[in-house]
């Protein structure tokens, strides 16, 4: 009898979690709404643009290279007949970003997706590369959000809006070779947690997407000079195609999920690193509470594995 | 949670074998402790504590006059001379000169930081940039400057790089978008850096103090948005000496995460994530209490969002 009631106790959690869930669940429509994607000319950004356009959204792309933007525009026109607006800007330059955002018109779904990655041991890495990664990925995101916020806050319709930040699994756990990249991506989460509290009253919903290694031109470039040990450690998580990441991302964004994982490993990581992130779904909240301990154990196993790999790798190097 | 209690002995044994990196003790006596942002607040309190434990201390900060006051107060208290170096952590060359002049470092305490709370909508991007440049980029500068000599140190004893974060580096709160961004960033840096430096016997610690009685806090309090106070104003305020003591203890045991008081422990468990944990017993506590801590977290967040709703309705 005692055992039975102890067993049922967790299920009392369900109504509790239902009552306390805040922020409330939300559905963010995408059809006929304005989706603005930075880093939108290739990779995940372009895949997101294709998907949004095919779902009836009006899409704007911001990126540095006008040529790539024009190719992207053409490919979307061919696949979904939709006309996207393109804006050339470096996210590090606030004034140019401001102008692009202003020209594009009020934004409903802002997807802050631009990012660079230069994997290297900090000891070997030039500080200008570190600065580059932090400036583009983190400061650049502040620039984009700051530029878009005023018009988002004053939008005519009172439909829910979204600010989505594309992070990375390296923004959930720091790995050898990623000091600068993980720093920038972890930073996005701190920004997002605070920002959500600041914009919830304006019916703006913040999402942070955590893709694994994704088949993109960016990843190809990165793979060429990723440290060997980074390759070994990052291999613990499977990679994904950009279209699949885009699907998971947009689904998560539209349901206003704060943390959006993209694959099974990502879901496990998301529960392990739930931390103080808000959770709108009472079912997901229940899973997080129930599995928190198990996933921490799994995470500890991963670290055990990683540190052993690192040790073996160094021993091998010493022998050669 | 019950499962964990029942399986406790088995789990403890398992955890004993899998915790990584291995536990280690980092001696302080007779070693060189280099503290950035060391002329006041927690940095200065750390200097006091380190000296009282027999360390040779160097302080880096911007203001020469504050450094000289700190030097004098330390000399009065302990009869010991500390090295003082002026530099702005944003200036790599100046930091590098200071680090070279100070001599090889055993315990690097990256403690400097700036905090300007404001809703992002109202905050100037210059202020955002300042916090990221000083708190995050500045930390990269300091670590990069100190690393070469730390890697080739003569003795083979364990060394430490400690990063001063904040509870705002565990949870983002209204008004802290830039500050939390910079402090969360330190954690990403730390997790990756530990994997890179473990083979050099250098151990990373990240410290998460709550509000601490310092000149910095006084300044910050004056400009905190009302909403931030409502949400975060009720936490405990610690004395700098107490933060320094717990910090140094944590650095000596090479704890990856150092927290304060019950609140801090709960936060640490909630945000343990995928961070390394050297103590098998603490790992066990994390497993045991993470479900409860996530539940408490959800209640806490629910409260915050309710307050925001109510306040907006008024």
Tab-separated table of N, CA and C in Angstrom, chain A residues 6 13 17 19-20 22-23 94 120-125 127 130-131 134 138-139 142-143 145-146 153 173-180 182-183 186-187 189-191 193-198 200-201 233 272-279 285 288-289 292-294 296-297 299-301 303-304 306-307 310 314, chain B residues 4 15 17-18 20-21 92 119-121 123 125 128-129 132 136-137 140-141 143-144 151 171-178 180-181 184-185 187-189 191-196 198-199 231 267 270-277 283 286-287 290-291 294-295 297-302 304-306 308-309 312:
chain	number	residue	atom	x	y	z
A	6	UNK	N	3.552	5.620	-2.885
A	6	UNK	CA	4.805	6.290	-3.236
A	6	UNK	C	4.985	6.298	-4.744
A	13	UNK	N	2.147	15.192	-9.405
A	13	UNK	CA	2.872	16.322	-9.950
A	13	UNK	C	2.172	16.915	-11.168
A	17	UNK	N	1.968	20.746	-11.939
A	17	UNK	CA	2.734	21.354	-13.019
A	17	UNK	C	1.822	22.054	-14.018
A	19	UNK	N	-1.004	23.573	-13.287
A	19	UNK	CA	-1.455	24.823	-12.690
A	19	UNK	C	-0.361	25.892	-12.718
A	20	UNK	N	0.876	25.471	-12.463
A	20	UNK	CA	1.919	26.485	-12.313
A	20	UNK	C	2.585	26.880	-13.609
A	22	UNK	N	4.099	28.510	-16.437
A	22	UNK	CA	4.256	29.883	-16.904
A	22	UNK	C	5.615	29.982	-17.557
A	23	UNK	N	5.779	30.692	-18.641
A	23	UNK	CA	4.713	31.343	-19.374
A	23	UNK	C	3.757	30.303	-19.970
A	94	UNK	N	25.932	47.864	-36.331
A	94	UNK	CA	24.559	48.127	-35.896
A	94	UNK	C	23.787	49.003	-36.877
A	120	UNK	N	39.523	25.711	-32.196
A	120	UNK	CA	40.976	25.715	-31.977
A	120	UNK	C	41.228	25.714	-30.485
A	121	UNK	N	42.307	25.058	-30.052
A	121	UNK	CA	42.652	25.142	-28.631
A	121	UNK	C	42.957	26.601	-28.299
A	122	UNK	N	42.503	27.084	-27.166
A	122	UNK	CA	42.700	28.496	-26.820
A	122	UNK	C	44.179	28.849	-26.814
A	123	UNK	N	44.997	27.906	-26.383
A	123	UNK	CA	46.434	28.140	-26.332
A	123	UNK	C	46.980	28.499	-27.714
A	124	UNK	N	46.412	27.853	-28.747
A	124	UNK	CA	46.928	28.070	-30.094
A	124	UNK	C	46.167	29.171	-30.837
A	125	UNK	N	44.968	29.482	-30.392
A	125	UNK	CA	44.106	30.378	-31.158
A	125	UNK	C	44.495	31.841	-31.030
A	127	UNK	N	43.770	35.718	-30.625
A	127	UNK	CA	42.681	36.425	-29.950
A	127	UNK	C	41.781	37.144	-30.951
A	130	UNK	N	39.088	34.729	-31.620
A	130	UNK	CA	38.158	34.669	-30.491
A	130	UNK	C	37.207	35.860	-30.563
A	131	UNK	N	37.793	37.030	-30.787
A	131	UNK	CA	37.004	38.259	-30.838
A	131	UNK	C	35.992	38.195	-31.984
A	134	UNK	N	33.093	35.898	-30.894
A	134	UNK	CA	32.245	36.535	-29.880
A	134	UNK	C	31.493	37.732	-30.470
A	138	UNK	N	27.668	36.717	-30.606
A	138	UNK	CA	27.001	37.246	-29.412
A	138	UNK	C	26.639	38.719	-29.578
A	139	UNK	N	27.664	39.560	-29.781
A	139	UNK	CA	27.390	40.989	-29.917
A	139	UNK	C	26.494	41.235	-31.126
A	142	UNK	N	22.951	40.729	-30.244
A	142	UNK	CA	22.415	41.887	-29.512
A	142	UNK	C	22.032	42.989	-30.503
A	143	UNK	N	22.916	43.222	-31.488
A	143	UNK	CA	22.642	44.265	-32.480
A	143	UNK	C	21.338	44.008	-33.219
A	145	UNK	N	18.757	42.031	-32.391
A	145	UNK	CA	17.576	42.087	-31.527
A	145	UNK	C	17.237	43.528	-31.185
A	146	UNK	N	18.245	44.304	-30.841
A	146	UNK	CA	18.035	45.704	-30.483
A	146	UNK	C	17.430	46.473	-31.656
A	153	UNK	N	7.751	45.489	-30.770
A	153	UNK	CA	6.954	45.833	-29.604
A	153	UNK	C	5.719	46.645	-29.976
A	173	UNK	N	26.985	22.325	-23.809
A	173	UNK	CA	28.159	21.775	-23.130
A	173	UNK	C	29.403	22.235	-23.872
A	174	UNK	N	30.393	22.681	-23.107
A	174	UNK	CA	31.638	23.142	-23.721
A	174	UNK	C	32.547	21.971	-24.033
A	175	UNK	N	33.120	21.970	-25.226
A	175	UNK	CA	33.967	20.856	-25.658
A	175	UNK	C	35.331	21.377	-26.092
A	176	UNK	N	36.347	20.552	-25.903
A	176	UNK	CA	37.706	20.820	-26.361
A	176	UNK	C	37.706	21.507	-27.723
A	177	UNK	N	38.371	22.640	-27.793
A	177	UNK	CA	38.488	23.341	-29.076
A	177	UNK	C	37.440	24.415	-29.287
A	178	UNK	N	36.461	24.472	-28.397
A	178	UNK	CA	35.348	25.392	-28.606
A	178	UNK	C	35.257	26.491	-27.558
A	179	UNK	N	36.398	26.887	-26.961
A	179	UNK	CA	36.272	27.894	-25.902
A	179	UNK	C	35.528	29.123	-26.407
A	180	UNK	N	35.935	29.670	-27.545
A	180	UNK	CA	35.302	30.898	-28.035
A	180	UNK	C	33.860	30.637	-28.487
A	182	UNK	N	31.739	28.082	-27.736
A	182	UNK	CA	30.853	27.767	-26.613
A	182	UNK	C	30.591	29.014	-25.778
A	183	UNK	N	31.615	29.836	-25.582
A	183	UNK	CA	31.402	31.069	-24.819
A	183	UNK	C	30.308	31.892	-25.481
A	186	UNK	N	26.831	29.893	-25.209
A	186	UNK	CA	26.302	29.900	-23.846
A	186	UNK	C	25.741	31.297	-23.568
A	187	UNK	N	26.452	32.308	-24.040
A	187	UNK	CA	26.020	33.687	-23.835
A	187	UNK	C	24.620	33.934	-24.382
A	189	UNK	N	22.195	31.994	-24.421
A	189	UNK	CA	21.172	31.494	-23.511
A	189	UNK	C	20.927	32.442	-22.351
A	190	UNK	N	22.005	33.017	-21.797
A	190	UNK	CA	21.839	34.002	-20.733
A	190	UNK	C	21.002	35.168	-21.246
A	191	UNK	N	21.328	35.609	-22.440
A	191	UNK	CA	20.572	36.683	-23.087
A	191	UNK	C	19.103	36.294	-23.213
A	193	UNK	N	17.218	33.971	-21.606
A	193	UNK	CA	16.462	33.812	-20.355
A	193	UNK	C	16.030	35.172	-19.818
A	194	UNK	N	16.957	36.137	-19.872
A	194	UNK	CA	16.629	37.477	-19.382
A	194	UNK	C	15.634	38.149	-20.322
A	195	UNK	N	15.889	38.029	-21.620
A	195	UNK	CA	15.056	38.708	-22.612
A	195	UNK	C	13.600	38.244	-22.545
A	196	UNK	N	13.404	36.935	-22.347
A	196	UNK	CA	12.032	36.428	-22.295
A	196	UNK	C	11.242	37.135	-21.209
A	197	UNK	N	11.881	37.348	-20.054
A	197	UNK	CA	11.178	38.029	-18.964
A	197	UNK	C	10.867	39.479	-19.338
A	198	UNK	N	11.727	40.057	-20.183
A	198	UNK	CA	11.535	41.458	-20.543
A	198	UNK	C	10.487	41.644	-21.630
A	200	UNK	N	7.917	39.241	-22.481
A	200	UNK	CA	6.708	38.409	-22.406
A	200	UNK	C	5.455	39.281	-22.402
A	201	UNK	N	5.551	40.443	-21.735
A	201	UNK	CA	4.387	41.323	-21.635
A	201	UNK	C	3.976	41.882	-22.997
A	233	UNK	N	35.607	13.897	-29.803
A	233	UNK	CA	34.620	14.166	-28.763
A	233	UNK	C	33.260	14.540	-29.344
A	272	UNK	N	18.970	17.505	-19.459
A	272	UNK	CA	20.094	17.625	-18.525
A	272	UNK	C	20.412	19.085	-18.222
A	273	UNK	N	20.296	19.948	-19.239
A	273	UNK	CA	20.670	21.350	-19.074
A	273	UNK	C	19.452	22.252	-18.942
A	274	UNK	N	18.318	21.691	-18.506
A	274	UNK	CA	17.099	22.497	-18.386
A	274	UNK	C	17.339	23.691	-17.479
A	275	UNK	N	18.148	23.495	-16.448
A	275	UNK	CA	18.535	24.619	-15.594
A	275	UNK	C	17.369	25.448	-15.133
A	276	UNK	N	17.445	26.757	-15.380
A	276	UNK	CA	16.347	27.644	-15.021
A	276	UNK	C	15.617	28.158	-16.248
A	277	UNK	N	15.539	27.326	-17.273
A	277	UNK	CA	14.802	27.734	-18.458
A	277	UNK	C	13.311	27.552	-18.176
A	278	UNK	N	12.475	28.441	-18.720
A	278	UNK	CA	11.036	28.284	-18.566
A	278	UNK	C	10.553	27.094	-19.402
A	279	UNK	N	9.463	26.475	-18.979
A	279	UNK	CA	8.909	25.333	-19.690
A	279	UNK	C	7.396	25.473	-19.758
A	285	UNK	N	7.477	19.418	-18.644
A	285	UNK	CA	7.948	19.768	-17.305
A	285	UNK	C	7.998	18.508	-16.443
A	288	UNK	N	10.899	16.469	-17.437
A	288	UNK	CA	12.136	17.074	-16.941
A	288	UNK	C	12.354	16.730	-15.470
A	289	UNK	N	11.290	16.858	-14.663
A	289	UNK	CA	11.432	16.576	-13.235
A	289	UNK	C	11.757	15.096	-13.010
A	292	UNK	N	15.399	14.258	-14.510
A	292	UNK	CA	16.543	15.135	-14.215
A	292	UNK	C	17.734	14.348	-13.677
A	293	UNK	N	17.452	13.477	-12.700
A	293	UNK	CA	18.548	12.728	-12.082
A	293	UNK	C	19.207	11.772	-13.062
A	294	UNK	N	18.376	11.060	-13.808
A	294	UNK	CA	18.897	10.087	-14.776
A	294	UNK	C	19.785	10.763	-15.805
A	296	UNK	N	21.365	13.579	-15.531
A	296	UNK	CA	22.619	14.074	-14.940
A	296	UNK	C	23.617	12.925	-14.889
A	297	UNK	N	23.113	11.721	-14.556
A	297	UNK	CA	23.995	10.557	-14.531
A	297	UNK	C	24.549	10.285	-15.928
A	299	UNK	N	24.954	12.468	-18.286
A	299	UNK	CA	25.925	13.529	-18.580
A	299	UNK	C	27.266	13.222	-17.925
A	300	UNK	N	27.225	12.728	-16.670
A	300	UNK	CA	28.468	12.393	-15.974
A	300	UNK	C	29.199	11.273	-16.710
A	301	UNK	N	28.446	10.329	-17.258
A	301	UNK	CA	29.067	9.266	-18.058
A	301	UNK	C	29.746	9.837	-19.289
A	303	UNK	N	31.016	12.814	-19.628
A	303	UNK	CA	32.247	13.493	-19.227
A	303	UNK	C	33.330	12.466	-18.896
A	304	UNK	N	32.920	11.360	-18.254
A	304	UNK	CA	33.877	10.292	-17.962
A	304	UNK	C	34.505	9.801	-19.257
A	306	UNK	N	34.615	11.349	-22.204
A	306	UNK	CA	35.408	12.382	-22.850
A	306	UNK	C	36.782	12.540	-22.208
A	307	UNK	N	36.812	12.597	-20.854
A	307	UNK	CA	38.109	12.807	-20.202
A	307	UNK	C	39.033	11.609	-20.398
A	310	UNK	N	40.466	12.001	-23.833
A	310	UNK	CA	41.490	13.038	-23.819
A	310	UNK	C	42.785	12.483	-23.252
A	314	UNK	N	46.385	11.931	-25.322
A	314	UNK	CA	47.656	12.537	-24.916
A	314	UNK	C	48.733	11.489	-24.695
B	4	UNK	N	17.026	6.359	-6.431
B	4	UNK	CA	18.392	6.711	-6.105
B	4	UNK	C	18.723	6.407	-4.654
B	15	UNK	N	29.701	6.151	-8.971
B	15	UNK	CA	30.112	7.531	-9.147
B	15	UNK	C	31.574	7.732	-8.764
B	17	UNK	N	33.929	5.871	-9.271
B	17	UNK	CA	34.808	5.503	-10.378
B	17	UNK	C	34.635	6.353	-11.620
B	18	UNK	N	33.460	6.956	-11.797
B	18	UNK	CA	33.295	7.669	-13.054
B	18	UNK	C	33.484	9.184	-12.982
B	20	UNK	N	34.819	12.641	-13.270
B	20	UNK	CA	35.949	13.183	-14.015
B	20	UNK	C	35.851	14.697	-14.022
B	21	UNK	N	36.933	15.475	-14.072
B	21	UNK	CA	38.255	14.895	-13.894
B	21	UNK	C	38.441	14.400	-12.463
B	92	UNK	N	44.985	43.720	-24.484
B	92	UNK	CA	45.782	42.495	-24.343
B	92	UNK	C	47.249	42.781	-24.068
B	119	UNK	N	16.816	46.867	-18.884
B	119	UNK	CA	16.067	46.121	-19.896
B	119	UNK	C	16.718	46.389	-21.251
B	120	UNK	N	16.885	45.365	-22.061
B	120	UNK	CA	17.612	45.509	-23.325
B	120	UNK	C	17.006	46.584	-24.203
B	121	UNK	N	15.686	46.691	-24.159
B	121	UNK	CA	14.995	47.694	-24.969
B	121	UNK	C	15.495	49.099	-24.649
B	123	UNK	N	18.470	49.715	-22.903
B	123	UNK	CA	19.918	49.806	-22.714
B	123	UNK	C	20.650	50.222	-23.985
B	125	UNK	N	23.566	50.092	-26.602
B	125	UNK	CA	24.436	49.004	-27.049
B	125	UNK	C	25.870	49.191	-26.564
B	128	UNK	N	26.089	47.318	-23.410
B	128	UNK	CA	26.123	45.880	-23.683
B	128	UNK	C	27.532	45.481	-24.091
B	129	UNK	N	28.083	46.265	-25.033
B	129	UNK	CA	29.416	45.976	-25.558
B	129	UNK	C	30.453	46.050	-24.439
B	132	UNK	N	30.298	42.836	-22.358
B	132	UNK	CA	30.841	41.680	-23.070
B	132	UNK	C	32.345	41.819	-23.262
B	136	UNK	N	33.757	39.176	-20.694
B	136	UNK	CA	34.013	37.955	-21.458
B	136	UNK	C	35.305	38.035	-22.247
B	137	UNK	N	35.396	39.011	-23.146
B	137	UNK	CA	36.608	39.153	-23.952
B	137	UNK	C	37.822	39.416	-23.065
B	140	UNK	N	39.156	36.260	-21.708
B	140	UNK	CA	39.962	35.562	-22.713
B	140	UNK	C	41.364	36.160	-22.766
B	141	UNK	N	41.435	37.505	-22.749
B	141	UNK	CA	42.733	38.182	-22.802
B	141	UNK	C	43.623	37.755	-21.642
B	143	UNK	N	43.422	35.088	-19.646
B	143	UNK	CA	43.798	33.670	-19.683
B	143	UNK	C	44.848	33.426	-20.751
B	144	UNK	N	44.636	34.000	-21.924
B	144	UNK	CA	45.584	33.821	-23.029
B	144	UNK	C	46.963	34.360	-22.644
B	151	UNK	N	51.662	26.853	-18.506
B	151	UNK	CA	51.850	25.533	-19.096
B	151	UNK	C	53.273	25.011	-18.913
B	171	UNK	N	21.317	31.882	-14.090
B	171	UNK	CA	19.959	32.176	-14.541
B	171	UNK	C	19.878	33.605	-15.045
B	172	UNK	N	19.212	33.785	-16.176
B	172	UNK	CA	19.031	35.126	-16.718
B	172	UNK	C	17.767	35.735	-16.136
B	173	UNK	N	17.878	36.955	-15.653
B	173	UNK	CA	16.732	37.629	-15.029
B	173	UNK	C	16.506	38.963	-15.722
B	174	UNK	N	15.263	39.418	-15.697
B	174	UNK	CA	14.888	40.736	-16.226
B	174	UNK	C	15.978	41.756	-15.906
B	175	UNK	N	16.477	42.432	-16.935
B	175	UNK	CA	17.465	43.493	-16.727
B	175	UNK	C	18.897	43.022	-16.873
B	176	UNK	N	19.075	41.702	-16.993
B	176	UNK	CA	20.447	41.188	-17.004
B	176	UNK	C	20.867	40.612	-18.354
B	177	UNK	N	20.191	41.023	-19.441
B	177	UNK	CA	20.505	40.304	-20.686
B	177	UNK	C	22.001	40.369	-21.014
B	178	UNK	N	22.603	41.555	-20.923
B	178	UNK	CA	24.017	41.661	-21.282
B	178	UNK	C	24.905	41.010	-20.227
B	180	UNK	N	24.166	38.663	-17.933
B	180	UNK	CA	24.018	37.203	-17.961
B	180	UNK	C	24.682	36.618	-19.201
B	181	UNK	N	24.540	37.310	-20.330
B	181	UNK	CA	25.194	36.807	-21.540
B	181	UNK	C	26.691	36.660	-21.289
B	184	UNK	N	27.224	33.771	-18.549
B	184	UNK	CA	26.958	32.439	-19.104
B	184	UNK	C	28.129	32.056	-20.016
B	185	UNK	N	28.618	33.028	-20.757
B	185	UNK	CA	29.732	32.800	-21.670
B	185	UNK	C	30.947	32.245	-20.956
B	187	UNK	N	31.030	30.300	-18.558
B	187	UNK	CA	30.869	28.869	-18.294
B	187	UNK	C	31.198	28.023	-19.522
B	188	UNK	N	30.730	28.486	-20.693
B	188	UNK	CA	31.052	27.767	-21.930
B	188	UNK	C	32.559	27.709	-22.100
B	189	UNK	N	33.204	28.844	-21.875
B	189	UNK	CA	34.667	28.941	-21.941
B	189	UNK	C	35.298	27.941	-20.982
B	191	UNK	N	34.079	25.148	-19.445
B	191	UNK	CA	33.875	23.720	-19.728
B	191	UNK	C	34.815	23.251	-20.830
B	192	UNK	N	34.943	24.094	-21.870
B	192	UNK	CA	35.841	23.714	-22.967
B	192	UNK	C	37.297	23.780	-22.517
B	193	UNK	N	37.636	24.843	-21.788
B	193	UNK	CA	39.020	25.054	-21.371
B	193	UNK	C	39.522	23.924	-20.470
B	194	UNK	N	38.649	23.428	-19.589
B	194	UNK	CA	39.077	22.353	-18.690
B	194	UNK	C	39.506	21.139	-19.493
B	195	UNK	N	38.766	20.834	-20.572
B	195	UNK	CA	39.144	19.685	-21.397
B	195	UNK	C	40.480	19.926	-22.089
B	196	UNK	N	40.762	21.202	-22.381
B	196	UNK	CA	42.014	21.515	-23.083
B	196	UNK	C	43.208	21.514	-22.144
B	198	UNK	N	43.446	19.903	-18.949
B	198	UNK	CA	43.556	18.862	-17.926
B	198	UNK	C	44.908	18.147	-18.007
B	199	UNK	N	45.397	17.965	-19.238
B	199	UNK	CA	46.663	17.238	-19.376
B	199	UNK	C	47.856	18.065	-18.906
B	231	UNK	N	12.074	40.870	-8.724
B	231	UNK	CA	12.353	39.462	-8.963
B	231	UNK	C	13.573	38.998	-8.194
B	267	UNK	N	20.641	26.150	-6.869
B	267	UNK	CA	20.909	26.675	-8.207
B	267	UNK	C	21.961	25.823	-8.902
B	270	UNK	N	20.432	22.579	-9.948
B	270	UNK	CA	19.515	22.789	-11.079
B	270	UNK	C	20.271	23.009	-12.379
B	271	UNK	N	21.422	23.697	-12.279
B	271	UNK	CA	22.140	24.062	-13.504
B	271	UNK	C	23.401	23.224	-13.715
B	272	UNK	N	23.486	22.079	-13.039
B	272	UNK	CA	24.684	21.240	-13.191
B	272	UNK	C	24.882	20.868	-14.656
B	273	UNK	N	23.784	20.617	-15.335
B	273	UNK	CA	23.860	20.374	-16.773
B	273	UNK	C	24.824	19.262	-17.118
B	274	UNK	N	25.775	19.563	-18.014
B	274	UNK	CA	26.751	18.557	-18.402
B	274	UNK	C	28.122	18.932	-17.869
B	275	UNK	N	28.164	19.791	-16.839
B	275	UNK	CA	29.455	20.222	-16.332
B	275	UNK	C	30.134	19.080	-15.570
B	276	UNK	N	31.480	19.083	-15.539
B	276	UNK	CA	32.196	18.024	-14.824
B	276	UNK	C	31.978	18.145	-13.310
B	277	UNK	N	32.117	17.035	-12.595
B	277	UNK	CA	31.963	17.008	-11.140
B	277	UNK	C	32.973	16.039	-10.557
B	283	UNK	N	28.244	14.539	-6.659
B	283	UNK	CA	27.547	13.995	-7.829
B	283	UNK	C	26.312	13.229	-7.375
B	286	UNK	N	23.685	15.570	-6.480
B	286	UNK	CA	23.091	16.132	-7.689
B	286	UNK	C	22.023	15.196	-8.239
B	287	UNK	N	22.347	13.898	-8.301
B	287	UNK	CA	21.376	12.932	-8.815
B	287	UNK	C	20.134	12.901	-7.935
B	290	UNK	N	18.253	16.579	-8.122
B	290	UNK	CA	17.922	17.340	-9.333
B	290	UNK	C	16.431	17.326	-9.673
B	291	UNK	N	15.692	16.214	-9.435
B	291	UNK	CA	14.254	16.312	-9.709
B	291	UNK	C	13.595	17.389	-8.843
B	294	UNK	N	14.531	20.875	-10.001
B	294	UNK	CA	13.838	21.328	-11.219
B	294	UNK	C	12.411	21.741	-10.859
B	295	UNK	N	11.778	21.006	-9.948
B	295	UNK	CA	10.429	21.360	-9.529
B	295	UNK	C	10.427	22.731	-8.851
B	297	UNK	N	12.603	25.042	-9.233
B	297	UNK	CA	12.886	26.008	-10.293
B	297	UNK	C	11.622	26.411	-11.030
B	298	UNK	N	10.808	25.403	-11.384
B	298	UNK	CA	9.589	25.692	-12.138
B	298	UNK	C	8.638	26.548	-11.307
B	299	UNK	N	8.592	26.295	-10.004
B	299	UNK	CA	7.750	27.105	-9.121
B	299	UNK	C	8.270	28.541	-9.079
B	300	UNK	N	9.583	28.657	-8.956
B	300	UNK	CA	10.240	29.958	-8.918
B	300	UNK	C	9.941	30.763	-10.184
B	301	UNK	N	10.095	30.094	-11.339
B	301	UNK	CA	9.847	30.760	-12.622
B	301	UNK	C	8.371	31.139	-12.761
B	302	UNK	N	7.500	30.236	-12.303
B	302	UNK	CA	6.073	30.508	-12.382
B	302	UNK	C	5.759	31.787	-11.629
B	304	UNK	N	7.838	34.244	-10.971
B	304	UNK	CA	8.395	35.385	-11.683
B	304	UNK	C	7.452	35.844	-12.779
B	305	UNK	N	6.979	34.879	-13.594
B	305	UNK	CA	6.137	35.270	-14.724
B	305	UNK	C	4.784	35.785	-14.260
B	306	UNK	N	4.310	35.265	-13.152
B	306	UNK	CA	3.084	35.814	-12.577
B	306	UNK	C	3.287	37.264	-12.162
B	308	UNK	N	5.412	39.358	-13.279
B	308	UNK	CA	5.554	40.192	-14.468
B	308	UNK	C	4.179	40.507	-15.047
B	309	UNK	N	3.323	39.481	-15.115
B	309	UNK	CA	1.951	39.656	-15.598
B	309	UNK	C	1.209	40.684	-14.781
B	312	UNK	N	2.466	44.189	-15.148
B	312	UNK	CA	2.139	44.770	-16.444
B	312	UNK	C	0.667	45.173	-16.499
